[in-house]
PDB file of C-alpha atoms in Angstrom:
ATOM      1  CA  MET A   1     -31.184   6.392  68.734  1.00 95.00           C
ATOM      2  CA  LEU A   2     -34.170   4.900  70.731  1.00 97.00           C
ATOM      3  CA  LEU A   3     -37.263   3.240  69.314  1.00 98.00           C
ATOM      4  CA  ALA A   4     -40.110   3.720  71.860  1.00 98.00           C
ATOM      5  CA  ILE A   5     -43.369   1.767  71.147  1.00 98.00           C
ATOM      6  CA  ASP A   6     -46.760   2.214  72.909  1.00 97.00           C
ATOM      7  CA  ALA A   7     -49.323  -0.325  71.964  1.00 96.00           C
ATOM      8  CA  GLY A   8     -52.835   0.747  73.013  1.00 93.00           C
ATOM      9  CA  ASN A   9     -56.062  -0.865  72.362  1.00 91.00           C
ATOM     10  CA  THR A  10     -56.894   1.337  69.522  1.00 91.00           C
ATOM     11  CA  ASN A  11     -53.410   2.353  68.036  1.00 94.00           C
ATOM     12  CA  ILE A  12     -49.776   1.471  68.060  1.00 96.00           C
ATOM     13  CA  VAL A  13     -47.468   4.526  68.298  1.00 96.00           C
ATOM     14  CA  PHE A  14     -43.783   4.403  67.244  1.00 97.00           C
ATOM     15  CA  ALA A  15     -41.453   7.215  67.997  1.00 97.00           C
ATOM     16  CA  VAL A  16     -37.647   7.644  67.271  1.00 97.00           C
ATOM     17  CA  PHE A  17     -35.871   9.708  69.897  1.00 97.00           C
ATOM     18  CA  ASP A  18     -32.341  11.220  69.064  1.00 95.00           C
ATOM     19  CA  GLY A  19     -31.248  12.480  72.428  1.00 95.00           C
ATOM     20  CA  ASP A  20     -34.380  14.232  73.790  1.00 94.00           C
ATOM     21  CA  ALA A  21     -35.646  15.089  70.352  1.00 94.00           C
ATOM     22  CA  ILE A  22     -38.305  13.111  68.589  1.00 94.00           C
ATOM     23  CA  LYS A  23     -37.099  12.563  65.009  1.00 94.00           C
ATOM     24  CA  GLY A  24     -40.245  10.614  63.835  1.00 93.00           C
ATOM     25  CA  GLN A  25     -43.458   9.531  65.027  1.00 95.00           C
ATOM     26  CA  TRP A  26     -46.017   7.149  63.522  1.00 96.00           C
ATOM     27  CA  ARG A  27     -49.182   5.335  64.506  1.00 94.00           C
ATOM     28  CA  CYS A  28     -51.004   2.439  63.039  1.00 95.00           C
ATOM     29  CA  SER A  29     -54.198   0.618  64.130  1.00 93.00           C
ATOM     30  CA  THR A  30     -53.815  -2.175  66.832  1.00 94.00           C
ATOM     31  CA  THR A  31     -54.284  -5.414  64.768  1.00 92.00           C
ATOM     32  CA  VAL A  32     -53.021  -8.429  66.675  1.00 89.00           C
ATOM     33  CA  GLU A  33     -52.831 -10.474  63.419  1.00 91.00           C
ATOM     34  CA  ARG A  34     -50.265  -8.114  61.946  1.00 92.00           C
ATOM     35  CA  THR A  35     -46.949  -9.745  61.846  1.00 95.00           C
ATOM     36  CA  ALA A  36     -43.458  -8.526  62.659  1.00 96.00           C
ATOM     37  CA  ASP A  37     -42.695  -8.673  58.736  1.00 96.00           C
ATOM     38  CA  GLU A  38     -45.689  -6.517  57.943  1.00 96.00           C
ATOM     39  CA  LEU A  39     -44.751  -3.865  60.748  1.00 96.00           C
ATOM     40  CA  GLY A  40     -41.129  -3.917  59.598  1.00 95.00           C
ATOM     41  CA  VAL A  41     -41.979  -3.286  55.996  1.00 95.00           C
ATOM     42  CA  TRP A  42     -44.379  -0.398  56.887  1.00 95.00           C
ATOM     43  CA  LEU A  43     -41.770   1.177  59.327  1.00 95.00           C
ATOM     44  CA  HIS A  44     -38.902   0.783  56.672  1.00 92.00           C
ATOM     45  CA  HIS A  45     -40.706   3.234  54.357  1.00 93.00           C
ATOM     46  CA  LEU A  46     -41.588   5.697  57.017  1.00 95.00           C
ATOM     47  CA  PHE A  47     -38.053   5.558  58.256  1.00 94.00           C
ATOM     48  CA  GLU A  48     -36.820   6.389  54.682  1.00 93.00           C
ATOM     49  CA  LEU A  49     -39.401   9.128  54.283  1.00 91.00           C
ATOM     50  CA  SER A  50     -38.361  10.771  57.575  1.00 90.00           C
ATOM     51  CA  GLY A  51     -34.593  10.514  56.840  1.00 91.00           C
ATOM     52  CA  VAL A  52     -34.081   8.258  59.839  1.00 91.00           C
ATOM     53  CA  PRO A  53     -31.371   5.566  59.251  1.00 92.00           C
ATOM     54  CA  ARG A  54     -32.768   2.250  60.527  1.00 90.00           C
ATOM     55  CA  ASP A  55     -29.223   1.170  61.571  1.00 91.00           C
ATOM     56  CA  ALA A  56     -28.929   4.150  63.934  1.00 93.00           C
ATOM     57  CA  ILE A  57     -31.403   2.431  66.248  1.00 96.00           C
ATOM     58  CA  SER A  58     -29.263   1.403  69.419  1.00 96.00           C
ATOM     59  CA  GLY A  59     -32.096   0.406  71.692  1.00 97.00           C
ATOM     60  CA  ALA A  60     -35.932  -0.131  72.046  1.00 98.00           C
ATOM     61  CA  ILE A  61     -38.563  -0.015  74.780  1.00 98.00           C
ATOM     62  CA  ILE A  62     -42.143  -1.366  74.628  1.00 98.00           C
ATOM     63  CA  ALA A  63     -45.287  -0.635  76.657  1.00 98.00           C
ATOM     64  CA  THR A  64     -48.386  -2.527  75.659  1.00 96.00           C
ATOM     65  CA  VAL A  65     -51.886  -3.320  77.040  1.00 95.00           C
ATOM     66  CA  VAL A  66     -52.436  -5.784  74.319  1.00 95.00           C
ATOM     67  CA  PRO A  67     -50.652  -8.887  75.333  1.00 93.00           C
ATOM     68  CA  ALA A  68     -51.282 -10.640  71.938  1.00 94.00           C
ATOM     69  CA  ALA A  69     -49.397  -7.865  70.235  1.00 95.00           C
ATOM     70  CA  GLU A  70     -46.189  -8.215  72.323  1.00 96.00           C
ATOM     71  CA  PHE A  71     -44.629 -11.155  70.500  1.00 96.00           C
ATOM     72  CA  SER A  72     -44.798  -9.230  67.060  1.00 96.00           C
ATOM     73  CA  LEU A  73     -43.273  -6.224  68.515  1.00 97.00           C
ATOM     74  CA  LYS A  74     -40.434  -7.997  70.177  1.00 97.00           C
ATOM     75  CA  THR A  75     -39.735  -9.787  66.993  1.00 97.00           C
ATOM     76  CA  LEU A  76     -39.679  -6.577  65.108  1.00 97.00           C
ATOM     77  CA  CYS A  77     -37.246  -4.951  67.279  1.00 97.00           C
ATOM     78  CA  ARG A  78     -34.819  -7.980  67.120  1.00 97.00           C
ATOM     79  CA  GLN A  79     -35.288  -8.937  63.380  1.00 96.00           C
ATOM     80  CA  TYR A  80     -35.472  -5.448  61.936  1.00 95.00           C
ATOM     81  CA  PHE A  81     -33.547  -3.388  64.259  1.00 96.00           C
ATOM     82  CA  SER A  82     -31.010  -5.898  65.933  1.00 95.00           C
ATOM     83  CA  VAL A  83     -31.897  -4.787  69.419  1.00 96.00           C
ATOM     84  CA  ASP A  84     -33.518  -6.554  72.424  1.00 96.00           C
ATOM     85  CA  PRO A  85     -36.289  -4.439  73.861  1.00 97.00           C
ATOM     86  CA  MET A  86     -37.113  -3.381  77.349  1.00 97.00           C
ATOM     87  CA  ILE A  87     -40.788  -4.540  78.160  1.00 97.00           C
ATOM     88  CA  VAL A  88     -42.470  -2.225  80.777  1.00 97.00           C
ATOM     89  CA  GLY A  89     -43.862  -4.543  83.357  1.00 93.00           C
ATOM     90  CA  SER A  90     -41.032  -7.042  83.215  1.00 93.00           C
ATOM     91  CA  PRO A  91     -39.517  -7.655  86.545  1.00 91.00           C
ATOM     92  CA  ASN A  92     -36.031  -6.448  85.324  1.00 92.00           C
ATOM     93  CA  VAL A  93     -37.512  -3.077  84.226  1.00 95.00           C
ATOM     94  CA  ASP A  94     -37.184  -0.725  87.256  1.00 94.00           C
ATOM     95  CA  LEU A  95     -39.847   2.136  87.143  1.00 94.00           C
ATOM     96  CA  LYS A  96     -38.430   3.698  90.462  1.00 92.00           C
ATOM     97  CA  MET A  97     -42.118   3.922  91.521  1.00 95.00           C
ATOM     98  CA  LYS A  98     -44.048   1.797  94.146  1.00 95.00           C
ATOM     99  CA  VAL A  99     -47.474   0.452  92.848  1.00 96.00           C
ATOM    100  CA  ILE A 100     -49.730   0.589  95.841  1.00 96.00           C
ATOM    101  CA  MET A 101     -52.532  -1.624  94.416  1.00 96.00           C
ATOM    102  CA  ASP A 102     -54.082  -4.938  95.447  1.00 96.00           C
ATOM    103  CA  ARG A 103     -52.783  -6.569  92.179  1.00 95.00           C
ATOM    104  CA  PRO A 104     -50.076  -4.353  90.659  1.00 93.00           C
ATOM    105  CA  SER A 105     -49.616  -6.500  87.777  1.00 91.00           C
ATOM    106  CA  GLU A 106     -53.154  -5.467  86.619  1.00 93.00           C
ATOM    107  CA  VAL A 107     -52.288  -1.781  85.955  1.00 95.00           C
ATOM    108  CA  GLY A 108     -51.918  -1.056  82.414  1.00 94.00           C
ATOM    109  CA  ALA A 109     -48.278  -0.270  81.238  1.00 96.00           C
ATOM    110  CA  ASP A 110     -49.282   2.954  79.631  1.00 95.00           C
ATOM    111  CA  ARG A 111     -50.723   4.276  82.857  1.00 96.00           C
ATOM    112  CA  LEU A 112     -47.519   3.503  84.733  1.00 97.00           C
ATOM    113  CA  VAL A 113     -45.431   5.030  82.046  1.00 97.00           C
ATOM    114  CA  ASN A 114     -47.504   8.142  82.154  1.00 97.00           C
ATOM    115  CA  ALA A 115     -47.391   8.256  85.913  1.00 97.00           C
ATOM    116  CA  VAL A 116     -43.568   8.182  85.806  1.00 97.00           C
ATOM    117  CA  ALA A 117     -43.363  10.910  83.239  1.00 97.00           C
ATOM    118  CA  ALA A 118     -45.877  13.222  84.825  1.00 97.00           C
ATOM    119  CA  HIS A 119     -44.254  13.129  88.358  1.00 97.00           C
ATOM    120  CA  ARG A 120     -40.921  13.706  86.883  1.00 96.00           C
ATOM    121  CA  LEU A 121     -42.052  16.620  84.919  1.00 97.00           C
ATOM    122  CA  PHE A 122     -44.505  18.245  87.307  1.00 96.00           C
ATOM    123  CA  GLY A 123     -43.884  16.887  90.630  1.00 94.00           C
ATOM    124  CA  GLY A 124     -46.787  15.446  92.916  1.00 90.00           C
ATOM    125  CA  PRO A 125     -49.200  14.778  94.239  1.00 97.00           C
ATOM    126  CA  LEU A 126     -51.083  14.780  90.929  1.00 97.00           C
ATOM    127  CA  VAL A 127     -53.670  13.087  88.719  1.00 98.00           C
ATOM    128  CA  VAL A 128     -52.955  12.176  85.238  1.00 98.00           C
ATOM    129  CA  LEU A 129     -56.088  12.148  82.927  1.00 98.00           C
ATOM    130  CA  ASP A 130     -55.663  10.202  79.799  1.00 97.00           C
ATOM    131  CA  PHE A 131     -58.086  10.644  76.936  1.00 95.00           C
ATOM    132  CA  GLY A 132     -57.675   7.222  75.153  1.00 91.00           C
ATOM    133  CA  THR A 133     -59.886   4.387  74.360  1.00 90.00           C
ATOM    134  CA  ALA A 134     -60.761   4.560  78.018  1.00 94.00           C
ATOM    135  CA  THR A 135     -60.815   7.874  79.881  1.00 96.00           C
ATOM    136  CA  THR A 136     -58.513   7.096  82.939  1.00 97.00           C
ATOM    137  CA  PHE A 137     -57.368   8.866  85.979  1.00 98.00           C
ATOM    138  CA  ASP A 138     -54.154   7.869  87.772  1.00 98.00           C
ATOM    139  CA  VAL A 139     -53.346   9.088  91.088  1.00 98.00           C
ATOM    140  CA  ILE A 140     -49.761   9.764  92.187  1.00 97.00           C
ATOM    141  CA  ASP A 141     -48.625  10.902  95.621  1.00 96.00           C
ATOM    142  CA  GLY A 142     -45.901  13.428  96.472  1.00 95.00           C
ATOM    143  CA  GLN A 143     -43.185  10.609  96.562  1.00 95.00           C
ATOM    144  CA  GLY A 144     -44.071   9.552  93.200  1.00 95.00           C
ATOM    145  CA  ASN A 145     -46.021   6.269  94.242  1.00 96.00           C
ATOM    146  CA  TYR A 146     -48.888   5.059  92.083  1.00 97.00           C
ATOM    147  CA  LEU A 147     -51.995   4.874  94.368  1.00 97.00           C
ATOM    148  CA  GLY A 148     -54.621   3.707  92.009  1.00 97.00           C
ATOM    149  CA  GLY A 149     -57.084   5.273  89.538  1.00 96.00           C
ATOM    150  CA  ILE A 150     -60.333   5.268  87.801  1.00 97.00           C
ATOM    151  CA  ILE A 151     -61.523   3.898  84.411  1.00 97.00           C
ATOM    152  CA  ALA A 152     -64.397   5.116  82.510  1.00 96.00           C
ATOM    153  CA  PRO A 153     -65.492   4.616  78.909  1.00 94.00           C
ATOM    154  CA  GLY A 154     -63.565   6.775  76.469  1.00 94.00           C
ATOM    155  CA  VAL A 155     -65.194   9.643  74.815  1.00 94.00           C
ATOM    156  CA  ASN A 156     -65.155   8.138  71.218  1.00 92.00           C
ATOM    157  CA  LEU A 157     -66.285   4.883  72.578  1.00 92.00           C
ATOM    158  CA  SER A 158     -69.271   6.415  74.168  1.00 92.00           C
ATOM    159  CA  ILE A 159     -70.321   7.998  70.892  1.00 92.00           C
ATOM    160  CA  LYS A 160     -69.839   4.642  69.050  1.00 92.00           C
ATOM    161  CA  ALA A 161     -72.077   2.988  71.705  1.00 92.00           C
ATOM    162  CA  LEU A 162     -74.766   5.521  71.354  1.00 90.00           C
ATOM    163  CA  HIS A 163     -74.555   5.143  67.401  1.00 90.00           C
ATOM    164  CA  MET A 164     -74.760   1.330  67.499  1.00 91.00           C
ATOM    165  CA  ALA A 165     -77.527   1.005  70.254  1.00 90.00           C
ATOM    166  CA  ALA A 166     -79.958   3.530  68.807  1.00 89.00           C
ATOM    167  CA  ALA A 167     -81.065   3.299  65.242  1.00 84.00           C
ATOM    168  CA  GLN A 168     -81.608   7.116  64.821  1.00 88.00           C
ATOM    169  CA  LEU A 169     -78.514   8.340  66.530  1.00 89.00           C
ATOM    170  CA  PRO A 170     -75.587   9.082  63.923  1.00 91.00           C
ATOM    171  CA  MET A 171     -71.877   9.315  64.582  1.00 92.00           C
ATOM    172  CA  VAL A 172     -70.952  12.754  65.431  1.00 91.00           C
ATOM    173  CA  ALA A 173     -67.648  14.521  65.799  1.00 90.00           C
ATOM    174  CA  VAL A 174     -66.371  15.488  69.408  1.00 90.00           C
ATOM    175  CA  GLU A 175     -66.833  19.307  69.370  1.00 90.00           C
ATOM    176  CA  ALA A 176     -67.615  21.959  71.956  1.00 90.00           C
ATOM    177  CA  PRO A 177     -71.210  22.883  71.226  1.00 90.00           C
ATOM    178  CA  GLY A 178     -72.299  26.491  71.489  1.00 84.00           C
ATOM    179  CA  ASN A 179     -75.273  25.632  73.723  1.00 89.00           C
ATOM    180  CA  VAL A 180     -75.823  23.188  76.402  1.00 94.00           C
ATOM    181  CA  VAL A 181     -79.444  22.450  75.198  1.00 95.00           C
ATOM    182  CA  GLY A 182     -79.014  21.181  71.580  1.00 92.00           C
ATOM    183  CA  LYS A 183     -81.502  22.382  68.816  1.00 91.00           C
ATOM    184  CA  ASN A 184     -81.040  19.092  66.883  1.00 92.00           C
ATOM    185  CA  THR A 185     -79.894  15.599  67.230  1.00 92.00           C
ATOM    186  CA  VAL A 186     -76.287  16.145  66.449  1.00 92.00           C
ATOM    187  CA  GLU A 187     -76.060  19.148  68.769  1.00 93.00           C
ATOM    188  CA  ALA A 188     -77.739  17.187  71.644  1.00 93.00           C
ATOM    189  CA  MET A 189     -75.460  14.302  71.188  1.00 92.00           C
ATOM    190  CA  GLN A 190     -72.282  16.636  71.214  1.00 93.00           C
ATOM    191  CA  SER A 191     -73.613  18.375  74.208  1.00 94.00           C
ATOM    192  CA  GLY A 192     -74.297  15.216  76.128  1.00 93.00           C
ATOM    193  CA  VAL A 193     -70.683  13.835  75.233  1.00 93.00           C
ATOM    194  CA  TYR A 194     -68.755  17.124  75.777  1.00 95.00           C
ATOM    195  CA  TRP A 195     -70.501  18.794  78.715  1.00 95.00           C
ATOM    196  CA  GLY A 196     -71.285  15.322  80.135  1.00 95.00           C
ATOM    197  CA  TYR A 197     -67.646  14.254  80.264  1.00 96.00           C
ATOM    198  CA  ILE A 198     -66.521  17.710  81.509  1.00 96.00           C
ATOM    199  CA  SER A 199     -69.044  17.383  84.421  1.00 97.00           C
ATOM    200  CA  MET A 200     -67.911  13.797  85.097  1.00 97.00           C
ATOM    201  CA  ILE A 201     -64.202  14.844  85.027  1.00 97.00           C
ATOM    202  CA  GLU A 202     -64.811  17.741  87.385  1.00 97.00           C
ATOM    203  CA  GLY A 203     -66.938  15.660  89.738  1.00 97.00           C
ATOM    204  CA  LEU A 204     -64.349  12.854  89.951  1.00 98.00           C
ATOM    205  CA  LEU A 205     -61.413  15.242  90.403  1.00 97.00           C
ATOM    206  CA  ALA A 206     -63.154  16.982  93.297  1.00 97.00           C
ATOM    207  CA  ARG A 207     -63.931  13.596  94.844  1.00 97.00           C
ATOM    208  CA  ILE A 208     -60.198  12.281  94.432  1.00 97.00           C
ATOM    209  CA  ARG A 209     -58.840  15.670  95.979  1.00 97.00           C
ATOM    210  CA  SER A 210     -61.215  15.290  98.852  1.00 97.00           C
ATOM    211  CA  GLN A 211     -60.566  11.649  99.580  1.00 96.00           C
ATOM    212  CA  GLN A 212     -56.847  12.326  99.366  1.00 96.00           C
ATOM    213  CA  ASN A 213     -57.081  15.492 101.365  1.00 96.00           C
ATOM    214  CA  GLU A 214     -55.109  17.191  98.724  1.00 94.00           C
ATOM    215  CA  PRO A 215     -57.142  20.152  97.490  1.00 93.00           C
ATOM    216  CA  ALA A 216     -54.229  21.480  95.429  1.00 91.00           C
ATOM    217  CA  MET A 217     -53.457  18.171  93.737  1.00 96.00           C
ATOM    218  CA  LYS A 218     -52.207  18.904  90.206  1.00 97.00           C
ATOM    219  CA  VAL A 219     -53.897  17.576  87.133  1.00 98.00           C
ATOM    220  CA  VAL A 220     -51.992  16.552  83.860  1.00 98.00           C
ATOM    221  CA  ALA A 221     -53.982  15.589  80.747  1.00 98.00           C
ATOM    222  CA  THR A 222     -52.730  13.544  77.928  1.00 97.00           C
ATOM    223  CA  GLY A 223     -54.290  11.850  74.877  1.00 93.00           C
ATOM    224  CA  GLY A 224     -55.754  13.190  71.610  1.00 90.00           C
ATOM    225  CA  LEU A 225     -58.655  14.894  72.970  1.00 93.00           C
ATOM    226  CA  ALA A 226     -56.869  16.519  75.877  1.00 95.00           C
ATOM    227  CA  PRO A 227     -56.430  19.985  74.389  1.00 94.00           C
ATOM    228  CA  LEU A 228     -60.286  20.226  73.632  1.00 93.00           C
ATOM    229  CA  PHE A 229     -61.180  19.243  77.177  1.00 95.00           C
ATOM    230  CA  ALA A 230     -58.355  21.125  78.851  1.00 95.00           C
ATOM    231  CA  LYS A 231     -59.673  24.390  77.536  1.00 93.00           C
ATOM    232  CA  ALA A 232     -62.897  24.037  79.382  1.00 94.00           C
ATOM    233  CA  ILE A 233     -61.732  22.367  82.585  1.00 96.00           C
ATOM    234  CA  ASP A 234     -59.903  24.707  85.004  1.00 95.00           C
ATOM    235  CA  GLU A 235     -58.570  22.015  87.176  1.00 96.00           C
ATOM    236  CA  ILE A 236     -56.239  20.796  84.262  1.00 97.00           C
ATOM    237  CA  GLY A 237     -53.146  22.660  84.852  1.00 96.00           C
ATOM    238  CA  HIS A 238     -50.999  20.828  82.144  1.00 95.00           C
ATOM    239  CA  SER A 239     -51.782  19.161  78.743  1.00 95.00           C
ATOM    240  CA  HIS A 240     -48.990  17.126  77.289  1.00 94.00           C
ATOM    241  CA  GLY A 241     -49.533  15.178  74.017  1.00 89.00           C
ATOM    242  CA  ASP A 242     -46.222  13.236  74.236  1.00 93.00           C
ATOM    243  CA  LEU A 243     -46.327  12.221  77.853  1.00 96.00           C
ATOM    244  CA  THR A 244     -46.353   8.486  77.189  1.00 97.00           C
ATOM    245  CA  MET A 245     -43.356   8.575  74.792  1.00 97.00           C
ATOM    246  CA  LEU A 246     -41.274  10.709  77.164  1.00 97.00           C
ATOM    247  CA  GLY A 247     -42.062   8.439  79.917  1.00 97.00           C
ATOM    248  CA  LEU A 248     -40.719   5.571  77.783  1.00 98.00           C
ATOM    249  CA  LEU A 249     -37.516   7.563  77.196  1.00 98.00           C
ATOM    250  CA  MET A 250     -37.218   8.333  81.018  1.00 97.00           C
ATOM    251  CA  ILE A 251     -37.641   4.635  81.912  1.00 97.00           C
ATOM    252  CA  TYR A 252     -35.251   3.379  79.269  1.00 97.00           C
ATOM    253  CA  ARG A 253     -32.606   5.761  80.494  1.00 96.00           C
ATOM    254  CA  GLN A 254     -32.806   5.194  84.053  1.00 94.00           C
ATOM    255  CA  ASN A 255     -32.584   1.301  83.562  1.00 95.00           C
ATOM    256  CA  LEU A 256     -29.688   1.774  81.057  1.00 88.00           C
ATOM    257  CA  GLU A 257     -27.885   3.712  83.947  1.00 85.00           C
ATOM    258  CA  ASN A 258     -28.931   0.955  86.435  1.00 78.00           C
ATOM    259  CA  ASP A 259     -27.376  -1.657  84.044  1.00 73.00           C
ATOM    260  CA  LYS A 260     -24.069   0.470  83.821  1.00 69.00           C
ATOM    261  CA  ALA A 261     -23.911   0.909  87.579  1.00 66.00           C
ATOM    262  CA  GLY A 262     -24.280  -2.867  88.102  1.00 62.00           C
ATOM    263  CA  GLN A 263     -21.561  -3.628  85.595  1.00 62.00           C
ATOM    264  CA  LEU A 264     -19.239  -1.159  87.441  1.00 52.00           C
ATOM    265  CA  ALA A 265     -19.997  -2.505  90.965  1.00 51.00           C
TER     266      ALA A 265
END
């Protein structure tokens, strides 16, 4: 079994793969002060509740955009599962994808993982739209090369910023309001966030397609809010909640195959 770990700015997601099937998936808040021992105890109970034997883990892979969390996650894999994890972004981990950027090392590991998975599943050219702490657009060409992207404030981050900056604006849930013009403060905020993000996404996708000269460029959405926005944005052709985890599985397998081929050579 494979332990896949995606450490984002808001949450760390752990998933256990048995072949292609996810046998368990859990998340905790990203707290860099949390030690490997704390994570190990927490995961031990979740493994037991899910009926996943801890000693069945034969490999691990980590993608993190929080450098301070990497040490604890590597220690967790080594001490509690007796495996040395692959780290996405390390020179010895091959993504089989060119990153055509001014500074490739600056691209978040999760974005590269999503790009690998989306191109493998849906082909290219395409845009991966990720609704996370930030709302990101990642552009991949027909050959699977990563061309660059766009980073905008995330939906929940925007709501939090409004609430913190304006005394009379409450925290609101992200919902599709019935009317564009709100009849009260909550409706007005929900409309601004929901329809505002839809307009931003539609406008940016149109500009990306125009600049890339790819009017039929596919769009794949992922992240917790992807289903909500995919319903209202015709340009989104696919919505996939486990895109990052599947990408980690793909990268792990292709590097395992590379290692075996190298040993046989």
